[in-house]
Short mmCIF file of C-alpha atoms and ligand atoms in Angstrom, two decimals:
data_model
loop_
_atom_site.label_atom_id
_atom_site.label_comp_id
_atom_site.label_asym_id
_atom_site.label_seq_id
_atom_site.Cartn_x
_atom_site.Cartn_y
_atom_site.Cartn_z
CA ILE A 1 -21.73 -53.22 -35.72
CA GLY A 2 -19.61 -50.11 -36.07
CA LEU A 3 -20.16 -46.87 -37.92
CA GLU A 4 -19.24 -48.48 -41.21
CA GLY A 5 -22.26 -50.67 -40.67
CA VAL A 6 -24.48 -47.67 -41.23
CA LYS A 7 -23.55 -47.63 -44.90
CA ASN A 8 -24.62 -51.22 -45.22
CA TRP A 9 -27.87 -50.65 -43.48
CA GLY A 10 -30.28 -53.08 -44.94
CA ALA A 11 -32.56 -55.91 -44.26
CA ARG A 12 -29.84 -58.49 -43.91
CA PHE A 13 -28.23 -56.54 -41.04
CA ALA A 14 -31.45 -55.63 -39.35
CA GLY A 15 -31.48 -58.66 -37.12
CA ARG A 16 -28.01 -57.97 -35.77
CA VAL A 17 -28.76 -54.31 -35.22
CA TRP A 18 -31.83 -55.01 -33.20
CA LYS A 19 -29.97 -57.59 -31.15
CA SER A 20 -27.31 -55.00 -30.32
CA VAL A 21 -29.85 -52.34 -29.36
CA PHE A 22 -31.71 -54.71 -27.10
CA GLU A 23 -28.44 -55.78 -25.49
CA GLU A 24 -27.85 -52.14 -24.58
CA LEU A 25 -31.35 -51.76 -23.26
CA LEU A 26 -30.90 -54.78 -21.01
CA LYS A 27 -27.88 -53.12 -19.36
CA ILE A 28 -29.95 -50.12 -18.35
CA LYS A 29 -31.48 -50.78 -15.00
CA GLU A 30 -33.99 -47.97 -14.89
CA PRO A 31 -34.84 -46.57 -18.26
CA THR A 32 -36.40 -43.17 -17.88
CA ASP A 33 -38.61 -41.30 -20.32
CA TRP A 34 -39.50 -44.54 -21.93
CA GLU A 35 -41.24 -44.04 -25.20
CA ARG A 36 -41.99 -46.26 -28.05
CA PRO A 37 -38.98 -46.35 -30.35
CA GLU A 38 -39.47 -43.93 -33.18
CA GLY A 39 -36.14 -44.27 -34.85
CA ILE A 40 -32.57 -45.35 -34.49
CA VAL A 41 -29.56 -43.13 -33.83
CA VAL A 42 -25.83 -43.82 -33.60
CA ARG A 43 -24.29 -43.01 -30.25
CA ALA A 44 -20.88 -43.49 -28.60
CA PHE A 45 -20.88 -46.05 -25.81
CA CYS A 46 -18.21 -46.68 -23.21
CA THR A 47 -16.90 -50.18 -23.91
CA LYS A 48 -16.31 -50.76 -20.19
CA THR A 49 -19.73 -49.82 -18.85
CA GLY A 50 -21.88 -49.86 -21.96
CA LEU A 51 -23.26 -46.47 -20.98
CA ILE A 52 -23.07 -43.28 -23.00
CA ALA A 53 -19.37 -42.39 -23.34
CA THR A 54 -18.08 -39.13 -21.95
CA SER A 55 -14.78 -37.43 -22.74
CA TYR A 56 -13.23 -39.43 -19.86
CA CYS A 57 -13.95 -42.79 -21.50
CA LYS A 58 -10.85 -43.88 -23.38
CA SER A 59 -12.45 -46.78 -25.21
CA LYS A 60 -15.62 -46.04 -27.13
CA ARG A 61 -17.81 -48.03 -29.41
CA TYR A 62 -20.33 -46.54 -31.81
CA ASP A 63 -23.57 -48.34 -31.90
CA PHE A 64 -27.22 -47.93 -32.62
CA SER A 65 -29.60 -46.73 -30.04
CA ILE A 66 -33.26 -46.06 -30.09
CA LYS A 67 -33.93 -42.37 -30.48
CA GLY A 68 -35.75 -40.80 -27.60
CA ILE A 69 -34.68 -43.14 -24.84
CA SER A 70 -32.45 -41.89 -22.11
CA ILE A 71 -29.27 -43.83 -21.37
CA PRO A 72 -27.18 -42.59 -18.45
CA ASN A 73 -23.69 -41.27 -19.05
CA CYS A 74 -20.79 -43.41 -17.96
CA SER A 75 -19.98 -42.41 -14.40
CA TYR A 76 -17.20 -44.95 -13.91
CA HIS A 77 -14.79 -42.86 -15.98
CA LYS A 78 -14.48 -39.45 -14.34
CA PRO A 79 -11.74 -37.48 -12.55
CA TYR A 80 -10.58 -39.12 -9.34
CA MET A 81 -8.03 -37.31 -7.18
CA VAL A 82 -5.55 -39.64 -5.52
CA LYS A 83 -2.54 -38.77 -3.36
CA VAL A 84 0.34 -40.79 -4.75
CA CYS A 85 3.83 -41.32 -3.33
CA LYS A 86 6.27 -40.43 -6.10
CA GLY A 87 8.80 -42.90 -4.76
CA THR A 88 6.61 -45.95 -5.32
CA ASN A 89 3.60 -44.73 -7.35
CA LEU A 90 1.36 -46.22 -4.65
CA ILE A 91 -1.31 -44.50 -2.58
CA ALA A 92 0.46 -42.10 -0.23
CA THR A 93 0.11 -42.47 3.51
CA ASP A 94 0.99 -40.12 6.37
CA ASP A 95 4.35 -41.88 6.62
CA CYS A 96 5.43 -40.80 3.13
CA PRO A 97 7.72 -37.73 3.09
CA PRO A 98 5.51 -34.70 2.36
CA ASP A 99 7.63 -33.64 -0.61
CA ALA A 100 7.15 -37.07 -2.15
CA VAL A 101 3.36 -36.85 -2.07
CA GLU A 102 1.67 -35.64 -5.20
CA GLU A 103 -2.01 -35.23 -6.01
CA LYS A 104 -2.78 -37.03 -9.24
CA ILE A 105 -5.95 -37.06 -11.28
CA PHE A 106 -7.00 -40.40 -12.72
CA THR A 107 -9.94 -40.76 -15.07
CA ASP A 108 -9.95 -44.55 -15.12
CA PRO A 109 -10.16 -46.43 -11.82
CA ASP A 110 -8.30 -49.29 -13.52
CA ASP A 111 -5.20 -47.06 -13.75
CA MET A 112 -5.27 -46.00 -10.11
CA PRO A 113 -2.86 -47.50 -7.58
CA LYS A 114 -4.63 -50.12 -5.48
CA GLU A 115 -2.16 -50.52 -2.63
CA TYR A 116 -0.92 -48.22 0.07
CA CYS A 117 2.70 -47.08 0.00
CA ASN A 118 4.94 -48.63 2.63
CA CYS A 119 8.04 -46.55 1.91
CA SER A 120 7.90 -45.16 5.50
CA GLY A 121 10.01 -42.23 4.37
CA GLY A 122 12.59 -44.52 2.75
CA TYR A 123 11.99 -42.61 -0.45
CA GLU A 124 14.42 -39.76 -0.89
CA HIS A 125 13.70 -36.88 1.41
CA LEU A 126 15.27 -33.98 -0.44
CA GLN A 127 16.04 -31.20 1.98
CA LEU A 128 17.09 -27.61 1.54
CA ILE A 129 18.92 -26.26 4.54
CA ALA A 130 18.68 -22.49 4.43
CA PRO A 131 17.79 -19.71 6.86
CA ASP A 132 14.27 -18.25 6.90
CA THR A 133 15.58 -14.70 7.04
CA VAL A 134 18.65 -13.19 5.42
CA TYR A 135 19.98 -9.64 5.58
CA THR A 136 20.83 -7.84 2.36
CA ASP A 137 24.46 -8.48 1.36
CA GLU A 138 24.78 -11.19 3.98
CA ILE A 139 26.47 -14.28 2.59
CA VAL A 140 24.53 -17.45 3.28
CA VAL A 141 25.14 -21.03 2.24
CA PHE A 142 22.33 -23.26 1.04
CA GLU A 143 22.95 -26.93 1.58
CA ILE A 144 21.00 -29.62 -0.23
CA LEU A 145 20.63 -33.03 1.39
CA SER A 146 19.85 -35.52 -1.31
CA PRO A 147 20.49 -39.11 -0.19
CA LEU A 148 19.82 -40.51 -3.67
CA PHE A 149 22.05 -38.05 -5.55
CA LYS A 150 24.47 -39.89 -7.79
CA SER A 151 26.91 -39.20 -10.59
CA GLY A 152 25.16 -37.77 -13.63
CA ASP A 153 22.33 -36.26 -11.61
CA THR A 154 21.68 -32.54 -11.36
CA ILE A 155 20.36 -30.40 -8.56
CA GLU A 156 18.56 -27.37 -9.96
CA ILE A 157 18.23 -24.42 -7.61
CA ASP A 158 15.87 -21.70 -8.76
CA ILE A 159 15.79 -18.47 -6.77
CA ASN A 160 12.99 -16.28 -8.13
CA GLY A 161 13.77 -17.51 -11.64
CA GLU A 162 17.56 -17.38 -11.39
CA LYS A 163 18.81 -20.92 -11.86
CA THR A 164 21.96 -22.63 -10.67
CA TYR A 165 22.86 -26.24 -11.41
CA LEU A 166 24.93 -28.43 -9.11
CA LYS A 167 26.34 -31.60 -10.58
CA THR A 168 28.89 -32.63 -7.98
CA TYR A 169 29.33 -32.67 -4.24
CA PRO A 170 29.30 -30.60 -2.13
CA LEU A 171 25.67 -29.74 -2.90
CA LYS A 172 26.05 -26.21 -1.62
CA LEU A 173 25.35 -22.78 -2.99
CA MET A 174 26.53 -19.43 -1.67
CA TRP A 175 23.97 -16.68 -1.94
CA SER A 176 24.13 -13.00 -1.09
CA PRO A 177 20.97 -11.09 -1.96
CA SER A 178 21.40 -7.38 -2.64
CA ARG A 179 17.72 -6.50 -2.67
CA PRO A 180 15.22 -7.00 0.13
CA GLY A 181 12.02 -8.90 -0.59
CA ASN A 182 10.43 -12.31 -0.56
CA TYR A 183 12.30 -15.04 -2.36
CA TYR A 184 11.28 -18.58 -3.21
CA VAL A 185 14.04 -21.13 -3.51
CA SER A 186 12.98 -24.19 -5.45
CA VAL A 187 15.16 -27.29 -5.55
CA ILE A 188 14.70 -30.07 -8.08
CA HIS A 189 16.73 -33.28 -8.14
CA TRP A 190 16.95 -34.40 -11.78
CA SER A 191 18.11 -37.87 -12.68
CA SER A 192 20.69 -38.39 -15.43
CA ILE A 193 17.87 -39.16 -17.88
CA GLY A 194 16.07 -35.91 -17.06
CA GLU A 195 13.37 -37.22 -14.76
CA VAL A 196 12.39 -35.45 -11.58
CA VAL A 197 13.56 -37.55 -8.64
CA SER A 198 12.37 -35.17 -5.98
CA LYS A 199 11.46 -31.55 -5.36
CA THR A 200 11.43 -29.20 -2.45
CA GLY A 201 11.35 -25.49 -1.81
CA LYS A 202 11.41 -22.77 0.78
CA ASN A 203 10.40 -19.15 1.22
CA ILE A 204 13.16 -16.82 2.33
CA LYS A 205 12.64 -13.27 3.47
CA VAL A 206 15.44 -10.82 2.75
CA ILE A 207 15.38 -7.80 5.02
CA PRO A 208 17.52 -4.66 4.82
CA GLU A 209 20.69 -4.93 6.82
CA ILE A 210 20.63 -3.07 10.08
CA ARG A 211 24.04 -1.43 9.97
CA LYS A 212 25.54 -1.06 13.38
CA THR A 213 27.84 1.93 13.54
CA GLU A 214 30.96 1.12 15.54
CA MET A 215 34.21 2.78 16.53
CA ILE A 216 37.22 0.54 16.08
CA VAL A 217 40.47 1.30 17.91
CA LEU A 218 43.62 -0.58 16.87
CA PRO A 219 45.69 -1.91 18.46
CA ILE A 220 43.23 -2.93 21.14
CA LYS A 221 45.82 -2.46 23.90
CA PRO A 222 48.25 0.23 22.72
CA LYS A 223 51.52 1.00 24.47
CA VAL A 224 53.44 4.24 24.71
CA GLY A 225 54.98 5.03 21.33
CA ASP A 226 52.30 3.18 19.30
CA ILE A 227 50.36 4.81 16.49
CA VAL A 228 46.69 4.27 17.30
CA ARG A 229 44.28 4.00 14.42
CA VAL A 230 40.65 4.91 15.11
CA TYR A 231 38.01 4.42 12.44
CA ILE A 232 34.26 4.19 12.03
CA LYS A 233 32.79 0.96 10.76
CA ASN A 234 29.42 1.35 8.98
CA PRO A 235 29.00 5.12 9.32
CA PRO A 236 25.32 6.13 9.09
CA SER A 237 23.88 6.96 5.69
CA TYR A 238 24.17 10.68 4.87
CA SER A 239 27.32 11.02 7.00
CA TYR A 240 29.20 14.12 5.89
CA THR A 241 31.71 15.21 8.50
CA ALA A 242 33.08 13.89 11.78
CA GLU A 243 34.80 15.50 14.73
CA VAL A 244 37.30 13.63 16.88
CA PHE A 245 37.83 14.48 20.52
CA ILE A 246 40.48 13.00 22.77
CA ASN A 247 39.99 13.65 26.46
CA GLY A 248 37.59 16.46 25.61
CA LYS A 249 39.90 18.27 23.22
CA ARG A 250 38.98 18.45 19.56
CA GLU A 251 41.84 16.81 17.66
CA GLY A 252 40.48 16.80 14.16
CA VAL A 253 37.65 17.32 11.69
CA LEU A 254 37.24 14.64 9.07
CA ALA A 255 35.48 15.57 5.86
CA GLN A 256 35.19 12.29 4.08
CA THR A 257 34.30 8.68 4.72
CA PRO A 258 35.73 6.32 5.76
CA PHE A 259 36.29 8.37 8.86
CA GLU A 260 39.73 7.50 10.14
CA PHE A 261 41.99 9.23 12.61
CA ARG A 262 45.52 8.35 13.78
CA PHE A 263 47.43 9.59 16.76
CA LYS A 264 50.62 8.69 18.55
CA VAL A 265 50.47 7.58 22.18
CA THR A 266 52.99 9.79 23.92
CA SER A 267 52.29 8.95 27.55
CA ARG A 268 50.56 6.48 29.84
CA GLY A 269 47.07 7.13 31.05
CA THR A 270 43.46 7.16 29.99
CA TYR A 271 42.41 8.19 26.49
CA ARG A 272 38.73 8.93 26.03
CA ILE A 273 38.06 9.04 22.30
CA VAL A 274 34.79 10.58 21.06
CA PHE A 275 33.60 10.64 17.47
CA LYS A 276 30.72 12.93 16.49
CA ILE A 277 29.30 12.40 13.02
CA TYR A 278 27.22 15.02 11.21
CA ASP A 279 25.17 15.17 8.04
CA LEU A 280 25.51 17.79 5.29
CA TYR A 281 23.37 20.24 7.27
CA GLY A 282 25.35 19.89 10.46
CA ASN A 283 22.85 17.68 12.26
CA LYS A 284 24.58 15.23 14.56
CA LEU A 285 23.79 11.69 13.41
CA VAL A 286 25.67 9.74 16.04
CA GLU A 287 28.14 10.13 18.87
CA LEU A 288 30.48 7.27 19.70
CA GLU A 289 32.82 6.93 22.61
CA LYS A 290 35.60 4.56 23.61
CA THR A 291 38.09 4.70 26.45
CA ILE A 292 41.50 3.02 26.30
CA GLN A 293 44.05 2.58 29.06
CA VAL A 294 47.75 2.84 28.24
CA PRO A 295 49.73 1.14 31.02
ZN1 ZN B 301 -16.63 -45.02 -19.38
ZN1 ZN B 302 5.70 -43.39 0.11
#
């Protein structure tokens, strides 16, 4: 008897109603707070267990119950957490690739996988090959290894919300971060019908570039008659002026970056080149030295 039966409540249904109520009572092993029935109420019952339905019970039946008696709630339908292998939808084992294992909540044990996965890692193991640490303005290449990638699929790469989509081989992305900080690179392999095949991700730390100030002398082995070019690679921040000394004699004062000085090699011998770089206030920031031999 369903809810509609309530409207037809009458003597001719009474027999059936009482039969139904007593059927319910028989299913209850230990009735508590037993009292003499005082009245009849309509309650939702789980059709699977016959107990009082909760929000987890998908199939409910409304039926009469005796007011004042306690019927336990259905405890068969409740959240169950199961680790599932996405490749097979079976219970994940330690052999499943970690990025294929997903925690799923089931509310009906009948829907849960019953068998253990035996993929042994045969399910796609999507991999992102990328360094853990990158300097600002360094150019790095991310490579995605996706054994199941096929025509029509898409690899989505999301770096702190900035998305790039790769649809063809090579599954590579060049990246050059300008700002230091912590980045998360998420990679999703989408199938051609828009389903997630696999996911992975990696934290990357971007640290400020340590600029190494260097003196470059070209050509490396000059001969008599050559014009030698001397310049400073990566001058320190706040560089303002530079002095150039050759064999102890000041040959020039340079007032703007890039600091570059040229001289002609007029004779054989040893050339000791010294660069002194100063800030706006005349504080020496760095002194660089290089000696060349002209045979
Ligand atoms: Zn239930
Ligand atoms: Zn598996």
